[in-house]
Amino acid sequence: AQTVTQSQPEMSVQEAETVTLSCTYDTSENNYYLFWYKQPPSRQMILVIRQEAYKQQNATENRFSVNFQKAAKSFSLKISDSQLGDTAMYFCAFMKPDQGAQKLVFGQGTRLTINP
Amino acid sequence: NAGVMQNPRHLVRRRGQEARLRCSPMKGHSHVYWYRQLPEEGLKFMVYLQKENIIDESGMPKERFSAEFPKEGPSILRIQQVVRGDSAAYFCASSPAQTYGYTFGSGTRLTVV
């Protein structure tokens, strides 16, 4: 079974700084998807960024980018020019595509606080 | 185009009562997923449904929990005879087909007292 580990329960940075959230996963699959979700206090789960394992190029979405190291099974999220609105729980998630359910396996989350 | 709608947003039940959680997927979405989030934890998969079919319920507790997605109307997650350990946030997500990544609702927070 796949597992996802986020080793940083909490992080705190100053506004405008860059912060990197860590995520490692364990799988024997070669083809899969990785995600970062943001959960603000409103509880809504918001997709931040997605990476296909077969793509070598790291995904980017505006201020958000990932460092995908397939051999190391590492998938970190970098937030540049952090903003107060980035304060939230961040979850890393793994999905193995198959003919059945597209199930997401989530890590435990990292609570990120952006200070003014 | 409204997102995934879940109601109620908060639900309080006494031990032994039934809880019914509703999820209306996005328009055009025929695939629904339910996840449970215990306090200070990530979400855990419970069940995957398509219209009138349960496709994968490998994450559902064997007793007291059931889910349906009828031809008409919302998907329902039903918990019978609730216990304190059922207190959690329950999230629904939907997708139009087997796509990789789907849209979540805002969740229902169930509190059992």
Coordinates of N, CA and C in Angstrom, one line a residue:
Chain A
A1 N 0.8 -1.2 0.0 CA 0.0 0.0 0.0 C 0.9 1.2 0.0
Q2 N 0.4 2.3 -0.7 CA 1.1 3.5 -0.7 C 1.0 4.3 0.6
T3 N 2.1 5.0 1.0 CA 2.0 5.8 2.1 C 2.6 7.2 1.8
V4 N 2.2 8.2 2.4 CA 2.6 9.6 2.2 C 3.0 10.2 3.6
T5 N 4.2 10.7 3.6 CA 4.7 11.3 4.9 C 5.1 12.7 4.8
Q6 N 4.5 13.5 5.7 CA 4.9 14.9 5.8 C 5.6 15.1 7.1
S7 N 6.8 15.4 7.1 CA 7.6 15.3 8.4 C 7.6 16.6 9.2
Q8 N 6.9 17.7 8.6 CA 6.9 19.0 9.3 C 5.5 19.2 9.8
P9 N 5.1 19.0 11.0 CA 3.8 19.3 11.5 C 3.4 20.7 11.4
E10 N 4.3 21.6 11.7 CA 4.1 23.0 11.6 C 5.2 23.8 11.1
M11 N 4.9 24.9 10.4 CA 6.0 25.8 9.9 C 5.4 27.2 10.0
S12 N 6.3 28.2 10.1 CA 6.0 29.6 10.3 C 7.0 30.4 9.6
V13 N 6.6 31.3 8.7 CA 7.5 32.3 8.1 C 6.9 33.7 8.0
Q14 N 7.8 34.6 7.7 CA 7.3 36.0 7.6 C 6.8 36.2 6.2
E15 N 5.8 37.1 6.1 CA 5.2 37.5 4.8 C 6.3 37.8 3.8
A16 N 6.2 37.4 2.6 CA 7.1 37.7 1.4 C 8.3 36.7 1.4
E17 N 8.5 35.9 2.4 CA 9.5 34.9 2.4 C 9.1 33.8 1.5
T18 N 10.1 32.9 1.2 CA 9.9 31.7 0.5 C 9.9 30.5 1.5
V19 N 9.0 29.6 1.3 CA 8.9 28.5 2.3 C 8.8 27.2 1.5
T20 N 9.4 26.1 2.0 CA 9.3 24.8 1.3 C 8.8 23.8 2.2
L21 N 7.7 23.1 1.8 CA 7.1 22.0 2.6 C 7.5 20.7 2.0
S22 N 7.9 19.8 2.9 CA 8.4 18.5 2.5 C 7.3 17.4 2.4
C23 N 7.6 16.5 1.5 CA 6.7 15.3 1.3 C 7.5 14.2 0.7
T24 N 7.4 13.0 1.4 CA 7.9 11.8 0.8 C 6.8 10.8 0.7
Y25 N 7.0 9.8 -0.2 CA 6.0 8.8 -0.4 C 6.6 7.5 -0.7
D26 N 5.9 6.5 -0.5 CA 6.4 5.1 -0.8 C 5.5 4.4 -1.7
T27 N 6.0 3.9 -2.8 CA 5.2 3.2 -3.8 C 6.1 2.3 -4.6
S28 N 5.6 1.2 -5.2 CA 6.3 0.4 -6.1 C 5.8 0.7 -7.6
E29 N 4.8 1.6 -7.7 CA 4.3 2.0 -9.0 C 5.2 2.9 -9.8
N30 N 5.1 2.8 -11.1 CA 5.9 3.7 -11.9 C 5.1 4.9 -12.4
N31 N 3.8 4.7 -12.6 CA 3.0 5.7 -13.1 C 2.0 6.1 -12.0
Y32 N 2.0 7.4 -11.7 CA 1.1 7.9 -10.6 C 1.0 9.4 -10.7
Y33 N 0.2 10.0 -9.8 CA 0.0 11.4 -9.7 C 0.3 11.9 -8.3
L34 N 0.8 13.1 -8.2 CA 1.0 13.7 -6.9 C 0.3 15.0 -6.8
F35 N -0.2 15.4 -5.6 CA -0.9 16.6 -5.5 C -0.5 17.3 -4.2
W36 N -0.7 18.6 -4.2 CA -0.7 19.4 -3.0 C -2.1 20.1 -2.9
Y37 N -2.7 19.9 -1.7 CA -4.0 20.5 -1.4 C -3.8 21.5 -0.3
K38 N -4.5 22.6 -0.3 CA -4.5 23.6 0.7 C -5.9 23.5 1.4
Q39 N -5.8 23.6 2.8 CA -7.1 23.6 3.6 C -7.0 24.8 4.5
P40 N -7.6 25.9 4.1 CA -7.7 27.1 5.0 C -8.7 26.8 6.2
P41 N -8.8 27.7 7.1 CA -9.7 27.6 8.2 C -11.2 27.3 7.8
S42 N -11.5 27.7 6.6 CA -12.9 27.4 6.1 C -13.1 26.0 5.8
R43 N -12.1 25.2 5.9 CA -12.1 23.7 5.7 C -12.2 23.3 4.3
Q44 N -12.4 24.2 3.3 CA -12.4 23.8 1.9 C -11.1 23.2 1.5
M45 N -11.2 22.1 0.7 CA -9.9 21.5 0.2 C -9.7 22.1 -1.2
I46 N -8.6 22.8 -1.4 CA -8.3 23.5 -2.6 C -7.1 22.9 -3.3
L47 N -7.2 22.5 -4.5 CA -6.1 21.9 -5.2 C -5.1 23.0 -5.5
V48 N -3.8 22.8 -5.1 CA -2.8 23.8 -5.4 C -2.0 23.5 -6.6
I49 N -1.6 22.2 -6.7 CA -0.7 21.9 -7.8 C -0.8 20.4 -8.0
R50 N -0.5 19.9 -9.2 CA -0.6 18.5 -9.6 C 0.7 18.2 -10.4
Q51 N 1.2 17.0 -10.2 CA 2.4 16.5 -10.9 C 2.1 15.1 -11.4
E52 N 2.4 14.8 -12.7 CA 2.3 13.5 -13.3 C 3.7 12.9 -13.2
A53 N 3.8 11.7 -12.7 CA 5.1 11.0 -12.4 C 5.9 10.8 -13.7
Y54 N 5.2 10.7 -14.8 CA 6.0 10.5 -16.1 C 6.6 11.7 -16.7
K55 N 6.2 12.9 -16.1 CA 6.8 14.2 -16.6 C 8.0 14.5 -15.7
Q56 N 9.1 14.8 -16.4 CA 10.3 15.1 -15.6 C 10.3 16.6 -15.2
Q57 N 9.6 17.4 -16.0 CA 9.5 18.8 -15.6 C 8.6 19.1 -14.4
N58 N 9.2 19.9 -13.5 CA 8.4 20.2 -12.3 C 7.3 21.1 -12.6
A59 N 6.1 20.8 -12.0 CA 4.9 21.7 -12.2 C 5.1 23.0 -11.5
T60 N 4.5 24.0 -12.0 CA 4.4 25.4 -11.4 C 3.1 26.0 -11.6
E61 N 2.6 26.7 -10.6 CA 1.3 27.5 -10.7 C 1.6 28.8 -10.0
N62 N 1.9 29.8 -10.8 CA 2.2 31.1 -10.2 C 3.3 31.1 -9.1
R63 N 2.9 31.4 -7.9 CA 3.9 31.4 -6.8 C 4.2 30.0 -6.3
F64 N 3.5 29.0 -6.7 CA 3.7 27.7 -6.2 C 4.5 26.8 -7.2
S65 N 5.4 26.1 -6.7 CA 6.2 25.1 -7.6 C 6.6 23.9 -6.8
V66 N 6.9 22.9 -7.5 CA 7.3 21.6 -6.8 C 8.7 21.2 -7.2
N67 N 9.3 20.5 -6.3 CA 10.6 19.8 -6.6 C 10.3 18.3 -6.6
F68 N 10.1 17.7 -7.7 CA 9.7 16.3 -7.8 C 11.0 15.5 -8.1
Q69 N 11.3 14.7 -7.1 CA 12.5 13.8 -7.3 C 12.0 12.3 -7.2
K70 N 11.8 11.8 -8.4 CA 11.1 10.5 -8.5 C 12.0 9.4 -7.9
A71 N 13.2 9.4 -8.1 CA 14.1 8.3 -7.6 C 14.1 8.4 -6.0
A72 N 14.1 9.5 -5.5 CA 14.1 9.7 -4.1 C 12.7 9.7 -3.5
K73 N 11.7 9.6 -4.3 CA 10.3 9.6 -3.9 C 10.0 10.8 -3.0
S74 N 10.4 11.9 -3.5 CA 10.2 13.2 -2.8 C 9.4 14.2 -3.6
F75 N 8.6 15.0 -3.0 CA 7.7 15.9 -3.7 C 7.4 17.1 -2.8
S76 N 8.4 18.0 -2.8 CA 8.2 19.2 -2.0 C 7.5 20.4 -2.7
L77 N 6.9 21.2 -1.9 CA 6.2 22.4 -2.4 C 6.9 23.6 -2.0
K78 N 7.2 24.5 -3.0 CA 7.8 25.8 -2.7 C 6.8 26.9 -2.9
I79 N 6.6 27.7 -1.9 CA 5.8 28.9 -2.0 C 6.7 30.1 -2.0
S80 N 6.7 30.9 -3.1 CA 7.5 32.1 -3.2 C 6.6 33.3 -2.8
D81 N 7.3 34.3 -2.3 CA 6.6 35.6 -2.0 C 5.4 35.3 -1.2
S82 N 5.5 34.6 -0.1 CA 4.4 34.1 0.7 C 3.5 35.3 1.1
Q83 N 2.2 35.0 1.1 CA 1.1 36.0 1.5 C 0.3 35.5 2.7
L84 N -0.3 36.5 3.4 CA -1.1 36.1 4.6 C -2.1 35.1 4.2
G85 N -2.7 35.2 3.0 CA -3.7 34.2 2.6 C -3.2 32.8 2.4
D86 N -1.9 32.6 2.4 CA -1.4 31.3 2.3 C -1.4 30.5 3.6
T87 N -1.8 31.2 4.7 CA -1.9 30.5 5.9 C -3.0 29.4 5.8
A88 N -2.6 28.2 6.1 CA -3.5 27.0 6.0 C -2.8 25.7 6.3
M89 N -3.6 24.6 6.3 CA -3.0 23.3 6.4 C -2.7 22.9 4.9
Y90 N -1.6 22.3 4.7 CA -1.2 21.8 3.4 C -1.0 20.3 3.4
F91 N -1.7 19.6 2.5 CA -1.7 18.2 2.4 C -1.1 17.7 1.1
C92 N -0.1 16.8 1.2 CA 0.4 16.1 0.0 C -0.4 14.9 -0.2
A93 N -0.6 14.5 -1.4 CA -1.5 13.4 -1.7 C -0.9 12.6 -2.9
F94 N -1.2 11.3 -2.9 CA -0.7 10.4 -4.0 C -2.0 9.7 -4.6
M95 N -1.9 9.5 -5.9 CA -3.0 8.8 -6.6 C -2.4 7.8 -7.6
K96 N -2.8 6.6 -7.5 CA -2.4 5.6 -8.5 C -3.5 5.4 -9.5
P97 N -3.3 5.8 -10.8 CA -4.4 5.6 -11.7 C -4.7 4.2 -12.1
D98 N -5.9 3.7 -12.0 CA -6.3 2.4 -12.5 C -7.7 2.4 -12.9
Q99 N -8.2 1.3 -13.2 CA -9.6 1.2 -13.8 C -10.7 1.4 -12.7
G100 N -10.3 1.3 -11.5 CA -11.2 1.5 -10.4 C -11.3 2.9 -9.8
A101 N -11.3 2.9 -8.5 CA -11.4 4.2 -7.9 C -10.1 5.0 -8.0
Q102 N -10.2 6.3 -8.3 CA -9.1 7.2 -8.3 C -8.9 7.7 -6.8
K103 N -8.4 6.8 -6.0 CA -8.3 7.2 -4.6 C -7.1 8.0 -4.3
L104 N -7.3 9.0 -3.5 CA -6.2 9.8 -3.0 C -5.7 9.3 -1.6
V105 N -4.4 9.2 -1.5 CA -3.8 8.8 -0.2 C -3.1 10.1 0.3
F106 N -3.5 10.6 1.5 CA -3.0 11.9 2.0 C -2.0 11.7 3.1
G107 N -1.1 12.7 3.2 CA -0.2 12.8 4.3 C -0.9 13.4 5.5
Q108 N -0.2 13.5 6.6 CA -0.8 14.1 7.8 C -1.0 15.6 7.8
G109 N -0.3 16.2 6.9 CA -0.5 17.7 6.8 C 0.6 18.5 7.5
T110 N 0.8 19.7 7.0 CA 1.7 20.7 7.6 C 0.9 21.9 7.8
R111 N 0.9 22.4 9.0 CA 0.2 23.7 9.3 C 1.2 24.8 9.1
L112 N 0.9 25.6 8.0 CA 1.7 26.8 7.7 C 1.1 28.1 8.1
T113 N 1.9 28.9 8.8 CA 1.4 30.2 9.2 C 2.3 31.2 8.6
I114 N 1.7 32.2 8.0 CA 2.4 33.3 7.4 C 2.2 34.5 8.3
N115 N 3.3 35.1 8.9 CA 3.2 36.2 9.8 C 3.4 37.5 9.1
P116 N 2.6 38.5 9.6 CA 2.8 39.8 9.0 C 4.1 40.5 9.4
Chain B
N1 N -21.8 28.0 -12.2 CA -21.7 26.6 -11.9 C -21.3 26.4 -10.5
A2 N -22.3 26.0 -9.7 CA -22.0 25.8 -8.3 C -21.0 24.6 -8.1
G3 N -20.2 24.7 -7.0 CA -19.3 23.7 -6.8 C -20.0 22.5 -6.1
V4 N -19.2 21.6 -5.5 CA -19.7 20.5 -4.8 C -20.4 21.0 -3.5
M5 N -21.7 20.7 -3.4 CA -22.4 21.2 -2.2 C -22.7 20.1 -1.2
Q6 N -22.3 20.4 0.0 CA -22.5 19.4 1.1 C -23.4 20.1 2.1
N7 N -24.3 19.3 2.6 CA -25.1 19.8 3.8 C -25.5 18.6 4.7
P8 N -25.7 18.9 6.0 CA -25.4 20.2 6.6 C -23.9 20.5 6.7
R9 N -23.6 21.7 7.0 CA -22.2 22.0 7.3 C -21.7 21.5 8.6
H10 N -22.6 21.6 9.6 CA -22.4 21.1 10.9 C -23.6 20.2 11.3
L11 N -23.3 19.1 12.0 CA -24.3 18.2 12.4 C -24.0 17.6 13.8
V12 N -24.9 17.8 14.7 CA -24.7 17.3 16.1 C -25.7 16.1 16.3
R13 N -25.1 15.0 16.7 CA -26.0 13.9 17.0 C -25.6 13.3 18.4
R14 N -26.6 12.8 19.0 CA -26.4 12.0 20.3 C -26.0 10.6 19.9
R15 N -25.2 10.0 20.8 CA -24.8 8.6 20.6 C -26.1 7.7 20.4
G16 N -26.0 6.9 19.4 CA -27.1 6.0 19.1 C -28.0 6.5 18.0
Q17 N -27.9 7.8 17.7 CA -28.8 8.4 16.6 C -28.2 8.1 15.2
E18 N -28.9 8.4 14.2 CA -28.5 8.3 12.9 C -28.0 9.6 12.3
A19 N -27.0 9.6 11.5 CA -26.5 10.8 10.8 C -26.6 10.6 9.3
R20 N -27.2 11.5 8.6 CA -27.3 11.5 7.2 C -26.6 12.7 6.6
L21 N -25.6 12.5 5.8 CA -24.8 13.5 5.2 C -25.1 13.6 3.7
R22 N -25.3 14.7 3.1 CA -25.7 14.9 1.7 C -24.6 15.5 0.9
C23 N -24.5 15.1 -0.3 CA -23.5 15.7 -1.2 C -24.1 15.8 -2.6
S24 N -24.2 17.0 -3.1 CA -24.6 17.2 -4.5 C -23.4 17.5 -5.4
P25 N -23.1 16.6 -6.3 CA -21.8 16.9 -7.1 C -22.0 18.1 -8.0
M26 N -20.9 18.5 -8.6 CA -21.0 19.5 -9.6 C -21.8 19.1 -10.8
K27 N -22.4 20.0 -11.5 CA -23.2 19.7 -12.6 C -22.4 18.9 -13.7
G28 N -22.9 17.8 -14.1 CA -22.2 17.0 -15.1 C -21.3 16.0 -14.6
H29 N -21.1 16.0 -13.2 CA -20.2 15.0 -12.6 C -21.0 13.8 -12.2
S30 N -20.5 12.6 -12.6 CA -21.2 11.4 -12.3 C -20.4 10.5 -11.3
H31 N -19.3 11.0 -10.9 CA -18.5 10.2 -9.9 C -18.4 10.9 -8.6
V32 N -18.6 10.2 -7.5 CA -18.6 10.8 -6.2 C -17.7 10.0 -5.3
Y33 N -16.9 10.7 -4.5 CA -16.0 10.1 -3.5 C -16.4 10.7 -2.1
W34 N -16.3 9.9 -1.1 CA -16.4 10.3 0.3 C -15.1 10.0 1.0
Y35 N -14.7 11.0 1.8 CA -13.5 10.9 2.6 C -13.8 11.4 4.0
R36 N -13.0 10.8 5.0 CA -13.2 11.2 6.4 C -11.9 11.8 6.9
Q37 N -12.0 12.9 7.7 CA -10.9 13.6 8.3 C -11.1 13.6 9.8
L38 N -10.3 12.8 10.5 CA -10.3 12.9 11.9 C -9.4 14.1 12.3
P39 N -9.7 14.6 13.6 CA -8.9 15.8 14.0 C -7.4 15.6 13.9
E40 N -6.8 16.7 13.3 CA -5.3 16.7 13.1 C -4.8 15.6 12.2
E41 N -5.6 15.1 11.3 CA -5.1 14.1 10.4 C -5.5 14.5 9.0
G42 N -4.9 13.7 8.0 CA -5.3 13.9 6.6 C -6.5 13.2 6.3
L43 N -7.1 13.4 5.1 CA -8.3 12.8 4.7 C -8.0 11.3 4.4
K44 N -9.0 10.5 4.7 CA -8.9 9.0 4.3 C -10.1 8.6 3.5
F45 N -9.8 7.9 2.4 CA -10.8 7.4 1.5 C -11.8 6.5 2.2
M46 N -13.1 6.7 1.8 CA -14.1 5.8 2.4 C -14.7 5.0 1.2
V47 N -15.3 5.7 0.2 CA -16.1 5.0 -0.8 C -16.1 5.8 -2.0
Y48 N -16.3 5.1 -3.2 CA -16.4 5.7 -4.5 C -17.7 5.2 -5.2
L49 N -18.5 6.1 -5.6 CA -19.7 5.7 -6.2 C -19.9 6.4 -7.6
Q50 N -20.6 5.7 -8.5 CA -21.1 6.3 -9.7 C -22.7 6.2 -9.5
K51 N -23.4 6.8 -10.4 CA -24.8 6.8 -10.3 C -25.3 5.4 -10.2
E52 N -26.0 5.1 -9.1 CA -26.7 3.9 -8.7 C -25.7 2.7 -8.5
N53 N -24.4 3.0 -8.4 CA -23.5 1.9 -8.2 C -22.4 2.3 -7.2
I54 N -22.1 1.3 -6.3 CA -20.9 1.5 -5.4 C -19.8 0.8 -6.1
I55 N -18.7 1.5 -6.5 CA -17.6 1.0 -7.2 C -16.5 0.4 -6.3
D56 N -16.2 1.2 -5.2 CA -15.2 0.8 -4.3 C -15.5 1.3 -2.9
E57 N -15.8 0.4 -2.0 CA -16.1 0.8 -0.6 C -15.1 0.2 0.4
S58 N -13.8 0.1 -0.1 CA -12.8 -0.6 0.7 C -12.4 0.2 1.9
G59 N -12.7 1.5 2.0 CA -12.4 2.4 3.1 C -13.6 2.5 4.1
M60 N -14.7 1.9 3.8 CA -15.8 2.1 4.7 C -15.8 1.1 5.9
P61 N -16.0 1.5 7.1 CA -16.2 0.6 8.2 C -17.2 -0.4 7.8
K62 N -17.0 -1.6 8.3 CA -17.9 -2.8 7.9 C -19.3 -2.6 8.5
E63 N -19.4 -2.0 9.6 CA -20.8 -1.9 10.2 C -21.2 -0.4 10.3
R64 N -22.4 -0.2 10.3 CA -23.1 1.1 10.6 C -23.0 2.1 9.5
F65 N -22.1 2.0 8.6 CA -21.8 3.0 7.5 C -22.4 2.5 6.2
S66 N -23.1 3.3 5.5 CA -23.5 3.0 4.1 C -23.5 4.2 3.3
A67 N -23.5 4.1 2.0 CA -23.5 5.2 1.0 C -24.3 4.8 -0.2
E68 N -24.9 5.8 -0.8 CA -25.7 5.6 -2.0 C -25.6 6.9 -2.9
F69 N -25.8 6.7 -4.2 CA -25.8 7.8 -5.1 C -26.9 7.4 -6.1
P70 N -28.1 7.8 -5.8 CA -29.2 7.4 -6.6 C -29.2 8.1 -8.0
K71 N -30.1 7.6 -8.9 CA -30.2 8.2 -10.2 C -30.6 9.6 -10.1
E72 N -31.5 10.0 -9.2 CA -31.9 11.3 -9.0 C -31.5 11.7 -7.6
G73 N -31.0 12.9 -7.4 CA -30.8 13.4 -6.1 C -29.3 13.3 -5.6
P74 N -29.1 13.8 -4.4 CA -27.7 13.8 -4.0 C -27.2 12.4 -3.5
S75 N -25.9 12.3 -3.3 CA -25.3 11.2 -2.7 C -25.5 11.3 -1.2
I76 N -25.7 10.2 -0.5 CA -26.0 10.2 0.9 C -25.0 9.3 1.6
L77 N -24.3 9.8 2.6 CA -23.5 8.9 3.5 C -24.3 8.8 4.8
R78 N -24.6 7.6 5.2 CA -25.5 7.3 6.3 C -24.7 6.6 7.4
I79 N -24.8 7.1 8.6 CA -24.1 6.5 9.7 C -25.1 6.1 10.8
Q80 N -25.3 4.9 11.0 CA -26.3 4.4 12.0 C -25.7 4.3 13.4
Q81 N -26.5 4.5 14.4 CA -26.1 4.3 15.8 C -24.7 5.0 16.0
V82 N -24.6 6.2 15.8 CA -23.3 6.9 15.9 C -22.7 6.8 17.3
V83 N -21.4 6.7 17.3 CA -20.6 6.7 18.5 C -19.6 7.9 18.5
R84 N -19.0 8.2 19.6 CA -18.1 9.4 19.7 C -17.0 9.3 18.7
G85 N -16.5 8.1 18.4 CA -15.4 8.0 17.5 C -15.8 8.3 16.0
D86 N -17.1 8.5 15.8 CA -17.5 8.9 14.4 C -17.4 10.4 14.2
S87 N -17.1 11.2 15.3 CA -16.9 12.6 15.2 C -15.7 12.9 14.3
A88 N -16.0 13.7 13.2 CA -15.0 13.9 12.2 C -15.6 14.9 11.2
A89 N -14.7 15.3 10.3 CA -15.2 16.1 9.1 C -15.3 15.1 8.0
Y90 N -16.5 15.1 7.3 CA -16.7 14.2 6.2 C -16.8 15.0 4.9
F91 N -15.9 14.6 3.9 CA -15.8 15.4 2.7 C -16.3 14.6 1.5
C92 N -16.9 15.2 0.6 CA -17.4 14.6 -0.6 C -16.6 15.3 -1.7
A93 N -16.3 14.6 -2.8 CA -15.6 15.1 -4.0 C -16.3 14.5 -5.2
S94 N -16.3 15.3 -6.3 CA -16.9 14.7 -7.5 C -16.0 15.0 -8.7
S95 N -16.2 14.2 -9.8 CA -15.5 14.4 -11.0 C -16.4 13.9 -12.2
P96 N -16.1 14.4 -13.4 CA -17.0 14.1 -14.5 C -16.7 12.6 -15.0
A97 N -15.5 12.1 -14.8 CA -15.2 10.8 -15.2 C -14.0 10.4 -14.5
Q98 N -13.3 9.4 -15.0 CA -12.0 9.0 -14.3 C -10.9 9.9 -14.6
T99 N -11.0 11.1 -14.0 CA -9.9 12.1 -14.1 C -9.0 12.1 -12.9
Y100 N -7.9 12.6 -13.1 CA -6.9 12.5 -12.0 C -6.9 13.9 -11.2
G101 N -7.7 13.9 -10.2 CA -7.9 15.2 -9.5 C -9.3 15.5 -9.6
Y102 N -9.9 15.8 -8.4 CA -11.4 16.2 -8.5 C -11.6 17.3 -7.5
T103 N -12.9 17.8 -7.5 CA -13.3 18.9 -6.8 C -13.9 18.5 -5.4
F104 N -13.5 19.1 -4.4 CA -14.0 18.8 -3.0 C -15.1 19.8 -2.6
G105 N -16.0 19.3 -1.8 CA -17.0 20.2 -1.1 C -16.3 20.7 0.1
S106 N -17.1 21.5 0.9 CA -16.5 22.1 2.1 C -16.6 21.2 3.3
G107 N -17.3 20.1 3.2 CA -17.3 19.1 4.3 C -18.5 19.3 5.2
T108 N -18.8 18.2 5.9 CA -19.7 18.3 7.0 C -19.0 17.9 8.3
R109 N -19.1 18.7 9.3 CA -18.4 18.4 10.6 C -19.5 17.7 11.4
L110 N -19.3 16.4 11.7 CA -20.2 15.7 12.6 C -19.6 15.6 14.0
T111 N -20.4 16.0 14.9 CA -20.1 15.9 16.3 C -21.1 15.0 17.0
V112 N -20.5 14.0 17.7 CA -21.4 13.1 18.4 C -21.2 13.4 19.9
V113 N -22.3 13.7 20.6 CA -22.3 14.0 22.0 C -22.9 12.9 22.9

